[in-house]
Coordinates of N, CA, C and O and ligand atoms in Angstrom, one line a residue:
X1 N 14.1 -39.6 -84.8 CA 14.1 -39.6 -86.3 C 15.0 -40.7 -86.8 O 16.1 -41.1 -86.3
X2 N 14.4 -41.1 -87.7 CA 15.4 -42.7 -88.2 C 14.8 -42.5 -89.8 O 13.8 -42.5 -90.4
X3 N 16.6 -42.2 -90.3 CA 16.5 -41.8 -92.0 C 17.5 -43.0 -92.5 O 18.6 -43.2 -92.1
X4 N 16.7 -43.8 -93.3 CA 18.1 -44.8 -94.1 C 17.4 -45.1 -95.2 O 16.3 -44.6 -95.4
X5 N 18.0 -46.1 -96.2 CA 17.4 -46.5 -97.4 C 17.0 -47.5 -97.0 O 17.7 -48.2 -96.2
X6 N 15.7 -48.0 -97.4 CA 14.7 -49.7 -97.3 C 14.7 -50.4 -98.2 O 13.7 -50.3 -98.9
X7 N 15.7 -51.5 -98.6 CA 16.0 -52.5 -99.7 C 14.9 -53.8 -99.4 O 14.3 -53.9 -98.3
X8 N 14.9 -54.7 -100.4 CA 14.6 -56.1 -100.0 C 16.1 -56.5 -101.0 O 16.8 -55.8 -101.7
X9 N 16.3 -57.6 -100.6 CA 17.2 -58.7 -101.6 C 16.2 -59.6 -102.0 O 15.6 -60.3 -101.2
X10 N 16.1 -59.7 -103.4 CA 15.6 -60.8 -104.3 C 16.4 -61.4 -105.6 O 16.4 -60.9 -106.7
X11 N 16.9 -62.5 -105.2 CA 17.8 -63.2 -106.0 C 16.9 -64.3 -106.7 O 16.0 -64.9 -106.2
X12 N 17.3 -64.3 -107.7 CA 16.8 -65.0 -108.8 C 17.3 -67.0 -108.7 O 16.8 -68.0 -109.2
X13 N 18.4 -67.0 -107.8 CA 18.6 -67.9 -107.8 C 18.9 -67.8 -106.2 O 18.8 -66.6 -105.8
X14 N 19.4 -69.0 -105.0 CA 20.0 -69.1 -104.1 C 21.4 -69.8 -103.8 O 22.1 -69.8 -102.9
X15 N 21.4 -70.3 -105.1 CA 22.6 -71.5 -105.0 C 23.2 -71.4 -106.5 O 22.7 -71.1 -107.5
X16 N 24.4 -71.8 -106.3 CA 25.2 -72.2 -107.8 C 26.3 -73.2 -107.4 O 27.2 -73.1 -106.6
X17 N 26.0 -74.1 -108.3 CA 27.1 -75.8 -107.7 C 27.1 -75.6 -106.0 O 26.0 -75.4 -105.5
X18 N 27.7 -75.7 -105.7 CA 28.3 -76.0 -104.1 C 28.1 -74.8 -103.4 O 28.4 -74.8 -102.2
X19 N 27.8 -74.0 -103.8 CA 27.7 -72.6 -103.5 C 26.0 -72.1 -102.9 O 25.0 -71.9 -103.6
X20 N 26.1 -71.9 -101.6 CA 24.4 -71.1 -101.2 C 24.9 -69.9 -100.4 O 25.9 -69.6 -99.7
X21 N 23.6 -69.2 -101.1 CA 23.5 -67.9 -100.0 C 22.3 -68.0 -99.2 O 21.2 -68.3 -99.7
X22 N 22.5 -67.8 -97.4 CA 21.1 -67.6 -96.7 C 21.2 -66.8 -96.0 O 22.4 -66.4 -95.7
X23 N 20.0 -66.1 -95.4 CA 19.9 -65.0 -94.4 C 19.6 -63.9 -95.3 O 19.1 -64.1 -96.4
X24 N 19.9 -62.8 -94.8 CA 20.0 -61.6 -95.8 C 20.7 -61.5 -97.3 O 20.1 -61.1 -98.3
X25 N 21.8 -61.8 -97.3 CA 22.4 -62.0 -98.7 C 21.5 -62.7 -99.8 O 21.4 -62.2 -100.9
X26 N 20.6 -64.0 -99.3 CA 19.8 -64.2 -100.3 C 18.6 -64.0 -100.0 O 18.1 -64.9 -100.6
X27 N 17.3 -63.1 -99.3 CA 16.2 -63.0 -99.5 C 16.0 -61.9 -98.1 O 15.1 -62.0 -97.2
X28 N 17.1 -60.9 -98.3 CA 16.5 -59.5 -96.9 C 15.1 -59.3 -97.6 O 14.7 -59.1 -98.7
X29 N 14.6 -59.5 -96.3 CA 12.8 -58.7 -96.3 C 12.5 -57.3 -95.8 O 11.4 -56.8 -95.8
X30 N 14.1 -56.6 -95.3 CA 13.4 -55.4 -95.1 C 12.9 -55.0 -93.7 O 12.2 -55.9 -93.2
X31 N 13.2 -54.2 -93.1 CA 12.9 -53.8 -91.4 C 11.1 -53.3 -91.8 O 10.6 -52.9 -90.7
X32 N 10.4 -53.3 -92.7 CA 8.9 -53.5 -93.3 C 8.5 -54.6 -92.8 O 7.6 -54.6 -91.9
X33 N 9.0 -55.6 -93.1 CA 8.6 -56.7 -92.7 C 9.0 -57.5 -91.1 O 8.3 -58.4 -90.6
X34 N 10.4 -56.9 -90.6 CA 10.8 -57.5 -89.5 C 10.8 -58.6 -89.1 O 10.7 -58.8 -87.9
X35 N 11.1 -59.6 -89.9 CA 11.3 -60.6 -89.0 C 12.5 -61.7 -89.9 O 12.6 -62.9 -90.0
X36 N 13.4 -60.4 -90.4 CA 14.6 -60.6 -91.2 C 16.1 -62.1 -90.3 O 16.8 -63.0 -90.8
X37 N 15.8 -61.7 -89.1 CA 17.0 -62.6 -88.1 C 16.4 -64.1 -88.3 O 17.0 -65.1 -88.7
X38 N 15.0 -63.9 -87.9 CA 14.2 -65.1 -87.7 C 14.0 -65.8 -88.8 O 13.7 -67.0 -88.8
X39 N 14.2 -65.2 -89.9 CA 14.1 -66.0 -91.3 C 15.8 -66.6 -91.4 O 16.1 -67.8 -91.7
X40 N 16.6 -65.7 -91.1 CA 17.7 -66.2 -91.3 C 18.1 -67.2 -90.5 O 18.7 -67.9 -91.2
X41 N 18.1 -67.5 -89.6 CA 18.0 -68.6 -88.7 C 16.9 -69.8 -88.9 O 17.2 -70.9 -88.5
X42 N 16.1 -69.6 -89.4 CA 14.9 -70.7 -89.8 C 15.6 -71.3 -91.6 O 15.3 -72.4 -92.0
X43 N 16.4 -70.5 -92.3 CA 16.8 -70.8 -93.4 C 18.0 -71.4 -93.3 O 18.5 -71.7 -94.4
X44 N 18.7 -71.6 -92.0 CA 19.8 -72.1 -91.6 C 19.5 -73.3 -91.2 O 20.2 -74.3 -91.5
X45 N 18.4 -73.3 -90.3 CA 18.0 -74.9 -90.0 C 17.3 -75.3 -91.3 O 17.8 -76.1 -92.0
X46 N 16.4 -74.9 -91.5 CA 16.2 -75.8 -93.0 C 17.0 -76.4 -94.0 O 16.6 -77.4 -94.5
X47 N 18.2 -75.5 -94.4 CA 19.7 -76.2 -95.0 C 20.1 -76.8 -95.0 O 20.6 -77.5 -95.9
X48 N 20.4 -77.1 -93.2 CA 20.7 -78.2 -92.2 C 20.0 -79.6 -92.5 O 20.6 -80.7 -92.7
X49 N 18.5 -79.5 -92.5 CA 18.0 -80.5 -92.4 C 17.6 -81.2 -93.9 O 16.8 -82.1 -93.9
X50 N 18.1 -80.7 -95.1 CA 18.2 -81.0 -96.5 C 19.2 -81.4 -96.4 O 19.1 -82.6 -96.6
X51 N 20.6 -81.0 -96.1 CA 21.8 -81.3 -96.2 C 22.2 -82.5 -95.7 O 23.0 -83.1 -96.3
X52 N 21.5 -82.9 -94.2 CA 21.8 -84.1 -94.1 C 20.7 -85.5 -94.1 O 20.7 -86.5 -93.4
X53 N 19.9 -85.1 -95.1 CA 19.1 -85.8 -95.8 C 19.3 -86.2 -97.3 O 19.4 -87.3 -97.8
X54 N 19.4 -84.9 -98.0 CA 19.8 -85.4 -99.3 C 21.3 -86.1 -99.8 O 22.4 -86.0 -99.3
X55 N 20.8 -86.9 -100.9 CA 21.5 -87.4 -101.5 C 23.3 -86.8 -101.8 O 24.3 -87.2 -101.3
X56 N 23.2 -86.0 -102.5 CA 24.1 -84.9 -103.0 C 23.7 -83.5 -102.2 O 22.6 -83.2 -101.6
X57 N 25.2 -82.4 -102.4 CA 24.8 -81.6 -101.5 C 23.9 -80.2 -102.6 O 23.5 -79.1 -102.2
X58 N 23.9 -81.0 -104.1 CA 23.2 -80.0 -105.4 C 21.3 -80.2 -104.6 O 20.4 -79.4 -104.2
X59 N 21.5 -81.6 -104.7 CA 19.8 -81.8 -104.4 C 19.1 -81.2 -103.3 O 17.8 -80.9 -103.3
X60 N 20.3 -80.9 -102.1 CA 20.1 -80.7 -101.1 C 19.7 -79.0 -101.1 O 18.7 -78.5 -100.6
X61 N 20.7 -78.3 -101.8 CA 20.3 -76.9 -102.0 C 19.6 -76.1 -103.0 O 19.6 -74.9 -103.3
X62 N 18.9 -77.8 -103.8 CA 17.8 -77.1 -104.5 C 16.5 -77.5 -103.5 O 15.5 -76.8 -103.6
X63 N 16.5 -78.5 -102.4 CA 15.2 -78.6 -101.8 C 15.4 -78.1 -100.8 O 14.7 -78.4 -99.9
X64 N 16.4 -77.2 -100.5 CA 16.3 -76.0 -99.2 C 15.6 -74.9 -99.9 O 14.9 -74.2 -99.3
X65 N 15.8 -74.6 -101.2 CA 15.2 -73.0 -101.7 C 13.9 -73.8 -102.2 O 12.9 -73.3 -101.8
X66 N 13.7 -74.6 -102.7 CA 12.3 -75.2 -102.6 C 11.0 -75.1 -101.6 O 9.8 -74.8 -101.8
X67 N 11.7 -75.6 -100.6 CA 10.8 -75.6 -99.1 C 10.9 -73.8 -98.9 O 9.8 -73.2 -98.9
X68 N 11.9 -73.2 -98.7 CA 11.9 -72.1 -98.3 C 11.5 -71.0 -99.0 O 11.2 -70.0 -98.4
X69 N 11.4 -71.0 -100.2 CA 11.0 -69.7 -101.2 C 9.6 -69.4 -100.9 O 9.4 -68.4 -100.2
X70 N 8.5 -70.1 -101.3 CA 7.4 -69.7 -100.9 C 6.9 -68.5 -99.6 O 6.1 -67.6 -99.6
X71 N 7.6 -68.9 -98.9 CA 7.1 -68.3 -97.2 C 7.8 -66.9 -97.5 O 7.2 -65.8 -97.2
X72 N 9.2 -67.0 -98.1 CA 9.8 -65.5 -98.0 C 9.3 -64.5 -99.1 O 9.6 -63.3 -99.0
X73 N 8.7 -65.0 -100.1 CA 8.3 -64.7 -101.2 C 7.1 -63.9 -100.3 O 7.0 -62.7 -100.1
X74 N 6.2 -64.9 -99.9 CA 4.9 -64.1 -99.3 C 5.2 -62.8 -98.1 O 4.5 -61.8 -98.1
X75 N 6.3 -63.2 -97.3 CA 6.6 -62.3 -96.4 C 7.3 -60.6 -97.4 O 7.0 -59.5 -96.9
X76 N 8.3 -60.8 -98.6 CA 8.2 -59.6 -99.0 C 7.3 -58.9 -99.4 O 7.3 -57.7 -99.3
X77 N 6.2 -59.9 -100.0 CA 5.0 -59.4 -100.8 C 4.8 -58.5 -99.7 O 5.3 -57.3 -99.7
X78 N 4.1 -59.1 -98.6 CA 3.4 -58.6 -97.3 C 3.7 -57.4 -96.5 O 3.0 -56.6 -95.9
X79 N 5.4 -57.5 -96.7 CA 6.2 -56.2 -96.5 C 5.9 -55.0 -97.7 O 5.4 -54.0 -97.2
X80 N 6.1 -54.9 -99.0 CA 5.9 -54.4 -99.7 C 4.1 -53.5 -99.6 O 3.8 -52.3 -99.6
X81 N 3.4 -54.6 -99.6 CA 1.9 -53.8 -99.2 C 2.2 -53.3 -98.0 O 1.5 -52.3 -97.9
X82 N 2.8 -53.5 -97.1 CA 2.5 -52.9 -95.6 C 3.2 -51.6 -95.8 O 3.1 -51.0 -94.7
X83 N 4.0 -50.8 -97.0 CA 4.6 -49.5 -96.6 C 3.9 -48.6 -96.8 O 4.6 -47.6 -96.5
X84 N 2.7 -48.2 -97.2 CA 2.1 -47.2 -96.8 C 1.7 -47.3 -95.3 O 1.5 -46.2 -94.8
X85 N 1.5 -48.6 -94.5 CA 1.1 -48.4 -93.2 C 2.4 -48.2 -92.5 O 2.2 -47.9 -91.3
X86 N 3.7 -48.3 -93.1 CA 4.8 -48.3 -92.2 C 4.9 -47.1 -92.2 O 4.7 -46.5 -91.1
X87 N 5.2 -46.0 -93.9 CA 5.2 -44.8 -94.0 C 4.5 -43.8 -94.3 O 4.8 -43.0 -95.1
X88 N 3.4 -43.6 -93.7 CA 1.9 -42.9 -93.9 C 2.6 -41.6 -95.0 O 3.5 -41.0 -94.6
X89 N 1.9 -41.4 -96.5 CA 2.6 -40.3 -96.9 C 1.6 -39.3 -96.9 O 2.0 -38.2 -97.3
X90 N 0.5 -39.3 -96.5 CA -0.3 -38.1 -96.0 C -1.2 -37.6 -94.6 O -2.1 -38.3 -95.0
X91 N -1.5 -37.3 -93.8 CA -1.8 -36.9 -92.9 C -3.4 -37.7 -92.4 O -3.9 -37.8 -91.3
X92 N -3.8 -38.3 -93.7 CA -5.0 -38.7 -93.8 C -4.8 -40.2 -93.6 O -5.5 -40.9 -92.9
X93 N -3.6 -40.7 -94.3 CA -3.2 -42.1 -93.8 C -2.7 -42.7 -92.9 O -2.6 -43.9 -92.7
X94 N -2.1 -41.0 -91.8 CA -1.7 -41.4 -90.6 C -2.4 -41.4 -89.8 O -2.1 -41.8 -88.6
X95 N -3.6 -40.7 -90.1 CA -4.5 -40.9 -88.8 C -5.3 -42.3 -89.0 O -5.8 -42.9 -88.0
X96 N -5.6 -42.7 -90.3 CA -6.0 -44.1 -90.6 C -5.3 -45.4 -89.6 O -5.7 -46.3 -88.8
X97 N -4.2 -44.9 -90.1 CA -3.4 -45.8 -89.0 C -3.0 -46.2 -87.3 O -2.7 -47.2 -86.7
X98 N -3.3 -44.5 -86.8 CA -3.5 -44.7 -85.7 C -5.1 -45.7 -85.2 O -5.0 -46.7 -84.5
X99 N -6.5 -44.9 -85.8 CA -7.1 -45.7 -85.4 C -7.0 -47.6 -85.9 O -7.7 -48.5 -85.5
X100 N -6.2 -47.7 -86.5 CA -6.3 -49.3 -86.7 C -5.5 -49.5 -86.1 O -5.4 -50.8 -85.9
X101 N -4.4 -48.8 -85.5 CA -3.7 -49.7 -84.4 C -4.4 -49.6 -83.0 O -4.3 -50.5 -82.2
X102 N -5.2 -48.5 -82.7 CA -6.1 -48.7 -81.8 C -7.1 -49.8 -81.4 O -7.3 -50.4 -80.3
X103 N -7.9 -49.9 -82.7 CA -8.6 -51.0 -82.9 C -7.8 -52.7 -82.6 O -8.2 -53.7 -82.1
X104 N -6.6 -52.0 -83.1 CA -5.8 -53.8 -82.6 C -5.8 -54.4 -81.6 O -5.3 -55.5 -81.5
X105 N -6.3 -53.8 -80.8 CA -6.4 -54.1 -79.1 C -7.4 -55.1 -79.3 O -7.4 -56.2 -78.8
X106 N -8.1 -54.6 -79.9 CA -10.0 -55.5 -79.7 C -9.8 -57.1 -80.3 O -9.6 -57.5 -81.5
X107 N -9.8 -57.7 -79.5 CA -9.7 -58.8 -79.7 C -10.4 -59.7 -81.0 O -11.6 -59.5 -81.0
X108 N -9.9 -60.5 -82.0 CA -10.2 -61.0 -82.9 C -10.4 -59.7 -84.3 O -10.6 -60.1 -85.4
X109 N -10.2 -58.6 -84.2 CA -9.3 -58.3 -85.0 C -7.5 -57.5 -84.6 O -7.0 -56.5 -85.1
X110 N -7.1 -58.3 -83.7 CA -6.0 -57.9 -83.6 C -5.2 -59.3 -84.5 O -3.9 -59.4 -84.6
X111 N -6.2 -60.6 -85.2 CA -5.6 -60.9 -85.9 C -5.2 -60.7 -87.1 O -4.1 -60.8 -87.6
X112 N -6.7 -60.4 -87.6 CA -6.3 -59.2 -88.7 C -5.5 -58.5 -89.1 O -4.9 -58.6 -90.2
X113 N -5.1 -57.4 -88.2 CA -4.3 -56.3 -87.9 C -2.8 -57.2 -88.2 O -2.2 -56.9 -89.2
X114 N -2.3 -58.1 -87.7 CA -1.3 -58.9 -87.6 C -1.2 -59.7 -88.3 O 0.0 -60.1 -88.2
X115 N -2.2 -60.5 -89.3 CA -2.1 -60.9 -90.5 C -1.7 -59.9 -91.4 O -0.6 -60.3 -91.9
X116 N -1.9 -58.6 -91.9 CA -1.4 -58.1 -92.3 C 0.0 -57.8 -92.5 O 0.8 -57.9 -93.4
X117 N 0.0 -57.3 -91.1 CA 1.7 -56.5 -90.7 C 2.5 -57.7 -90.9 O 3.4 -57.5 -91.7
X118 N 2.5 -58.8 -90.4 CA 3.6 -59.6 -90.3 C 3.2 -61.2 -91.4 O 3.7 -62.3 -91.3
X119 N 2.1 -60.5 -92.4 CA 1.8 -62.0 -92.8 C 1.1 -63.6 -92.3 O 0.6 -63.7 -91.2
X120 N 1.1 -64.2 -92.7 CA 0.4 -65.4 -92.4 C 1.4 -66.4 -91.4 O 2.5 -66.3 -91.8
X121 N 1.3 -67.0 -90.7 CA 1.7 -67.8 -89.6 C 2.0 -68.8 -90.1 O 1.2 -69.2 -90.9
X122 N 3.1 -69.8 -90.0 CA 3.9 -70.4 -90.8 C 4.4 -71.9 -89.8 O 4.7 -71.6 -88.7
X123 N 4.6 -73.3 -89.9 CA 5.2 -74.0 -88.9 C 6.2 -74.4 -89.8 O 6.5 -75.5 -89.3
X124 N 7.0 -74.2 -90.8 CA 8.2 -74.6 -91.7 C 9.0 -75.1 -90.5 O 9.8 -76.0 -90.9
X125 N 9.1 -75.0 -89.7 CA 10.2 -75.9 -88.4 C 10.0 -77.0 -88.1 O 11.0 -77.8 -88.1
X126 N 8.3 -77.5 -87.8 CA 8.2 -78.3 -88.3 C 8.3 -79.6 -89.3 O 8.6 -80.8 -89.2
X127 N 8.0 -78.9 -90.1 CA 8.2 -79.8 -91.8 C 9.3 -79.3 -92.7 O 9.0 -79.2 -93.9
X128 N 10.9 -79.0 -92.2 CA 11.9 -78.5 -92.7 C 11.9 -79.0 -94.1 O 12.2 -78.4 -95.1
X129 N 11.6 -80.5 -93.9 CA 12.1 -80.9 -95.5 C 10.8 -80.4 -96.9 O 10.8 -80.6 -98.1
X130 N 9.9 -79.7 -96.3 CA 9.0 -79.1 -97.3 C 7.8 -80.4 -97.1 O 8.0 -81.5 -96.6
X131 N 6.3 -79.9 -97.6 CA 5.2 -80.6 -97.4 C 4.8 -82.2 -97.4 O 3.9 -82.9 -96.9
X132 N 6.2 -82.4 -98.6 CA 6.1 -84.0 -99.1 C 7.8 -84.7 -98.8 O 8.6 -84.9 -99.8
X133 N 8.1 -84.9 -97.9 CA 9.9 -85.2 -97.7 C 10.1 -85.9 -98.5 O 9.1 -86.4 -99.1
X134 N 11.5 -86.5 -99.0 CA 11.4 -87.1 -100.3 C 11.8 -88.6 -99.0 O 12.0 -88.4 -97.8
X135 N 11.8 -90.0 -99.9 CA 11.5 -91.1 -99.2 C 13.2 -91.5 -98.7 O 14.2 -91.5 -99.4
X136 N 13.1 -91.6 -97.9 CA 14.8 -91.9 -97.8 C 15.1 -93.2 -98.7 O 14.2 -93.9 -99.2
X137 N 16.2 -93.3 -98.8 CA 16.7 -94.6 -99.6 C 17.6 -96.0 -98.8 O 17.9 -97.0 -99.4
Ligands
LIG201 C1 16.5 -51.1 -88.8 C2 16.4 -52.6 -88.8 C3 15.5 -53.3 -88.0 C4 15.3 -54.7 -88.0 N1 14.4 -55.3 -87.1 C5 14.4 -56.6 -87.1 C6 13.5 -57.2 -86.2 O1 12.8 -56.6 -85.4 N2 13.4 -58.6 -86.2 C7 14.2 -59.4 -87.0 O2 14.1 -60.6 -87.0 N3 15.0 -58.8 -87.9 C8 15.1 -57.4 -88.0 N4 16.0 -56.8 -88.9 C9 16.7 -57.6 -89.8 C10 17.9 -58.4 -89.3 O3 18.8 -57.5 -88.6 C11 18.6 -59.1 -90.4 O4 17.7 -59.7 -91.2 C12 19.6 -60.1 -89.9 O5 20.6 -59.4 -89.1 C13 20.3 -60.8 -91.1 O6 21.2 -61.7 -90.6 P1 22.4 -62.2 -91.6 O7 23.2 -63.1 -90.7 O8 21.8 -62.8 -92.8 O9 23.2 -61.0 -92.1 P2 24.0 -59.9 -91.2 O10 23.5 -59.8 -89.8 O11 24.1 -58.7 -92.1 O12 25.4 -60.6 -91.1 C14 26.4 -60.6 -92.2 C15 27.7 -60.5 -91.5 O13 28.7 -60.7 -92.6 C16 29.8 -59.7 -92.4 N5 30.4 -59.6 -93.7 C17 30.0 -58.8 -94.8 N6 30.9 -58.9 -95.8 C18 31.9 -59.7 -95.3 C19 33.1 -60.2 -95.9 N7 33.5 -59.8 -97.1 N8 33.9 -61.0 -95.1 C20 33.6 -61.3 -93.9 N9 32.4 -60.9 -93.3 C21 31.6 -60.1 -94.0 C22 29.1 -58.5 -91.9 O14 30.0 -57.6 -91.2 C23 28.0 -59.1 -90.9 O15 28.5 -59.3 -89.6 C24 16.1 -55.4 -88.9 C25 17.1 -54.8 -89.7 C26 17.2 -53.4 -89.7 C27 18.2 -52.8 -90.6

């Protein structure tokens, strides 16, 4: 049995002057979503790789929540629809669920199944500095 409260953190801002928050403090997704560490660590290297790119360290931690907001944004959404599948509130939804995790087995909709639960698949590691890097100077 596992009883606790299920928060997200959604901050309106990530930064103020010199000041950033990452990991949980600025954008927990929630054990719904699970993959709370990995964001925090992927939002650590992305800071990194603004930080020693940009100009100033303001520009720098407006194009770290720039590149990064999108992805976390969709991953709470994703979390948020997925809690009736996390917490079945009727008997009818829990057996729904069992057969679609059964079904998950079957190949080519076990992407499905996993687009859902965990969202859309992401290479931001790749392209830290966001879609269009700015030109160095
Ligand atoms: C039940 C559950 C299951 C989860 N499952 C997964 C999973 O499967 N995969 C996954 O990727 N993530 C999972 N997560 C989420 C993951 O644990 C967090 O997203 C991650 O630990 C956040 O890391 P963080 O460094 O941002 O914050 P934290 O790990 O919370 O670290 C913050 C640290 O700051 C310290 N601190 C707080 N206040 C102060 C202060 N005033 N002075 C000094 N230190 C302070 C705290 O003691 C803590 O050590 C799960 C979380 C829960 C609750």
């Amino acid at each position: 049995m596992y009883y606790d409260q299920v928060a997200q953190i959604d901050m309106p801002a990530w930064s103020r002057d010199r000041v950033v928050l990452i990991g949980d403090a600025a954008h927990a997704v929630s054990l719904l979503a699970g993959q709370g560490a990995s964001l925090g660590i992927t939002g650590a290297y992305v800071l990194a790789e603004h930080l020693s790119h940009a100009a100033t360290v303001e520009s720098a931690l407006e194009g770290h929540e720039r590149t990064l907001r999108p992805l976390i944004t969709e991953k709470q959404q994703v979390a948020r629809n997925g809690t009736r599948w996390f917490i079945p509130a009727t008997p009818t939804q829990l057996r729904i669920r069992r057969t679609a995790l059964k079904l998950a087995r079957v190949p080519v909709i076990d992407r499905y199944v996993a687009a859902a639960l965990a969202g859309k698949s992401t290479a931001i590691i790749d392209r830290p500095l966001g879609p269009t890097p700015p030109v160095a100077e």
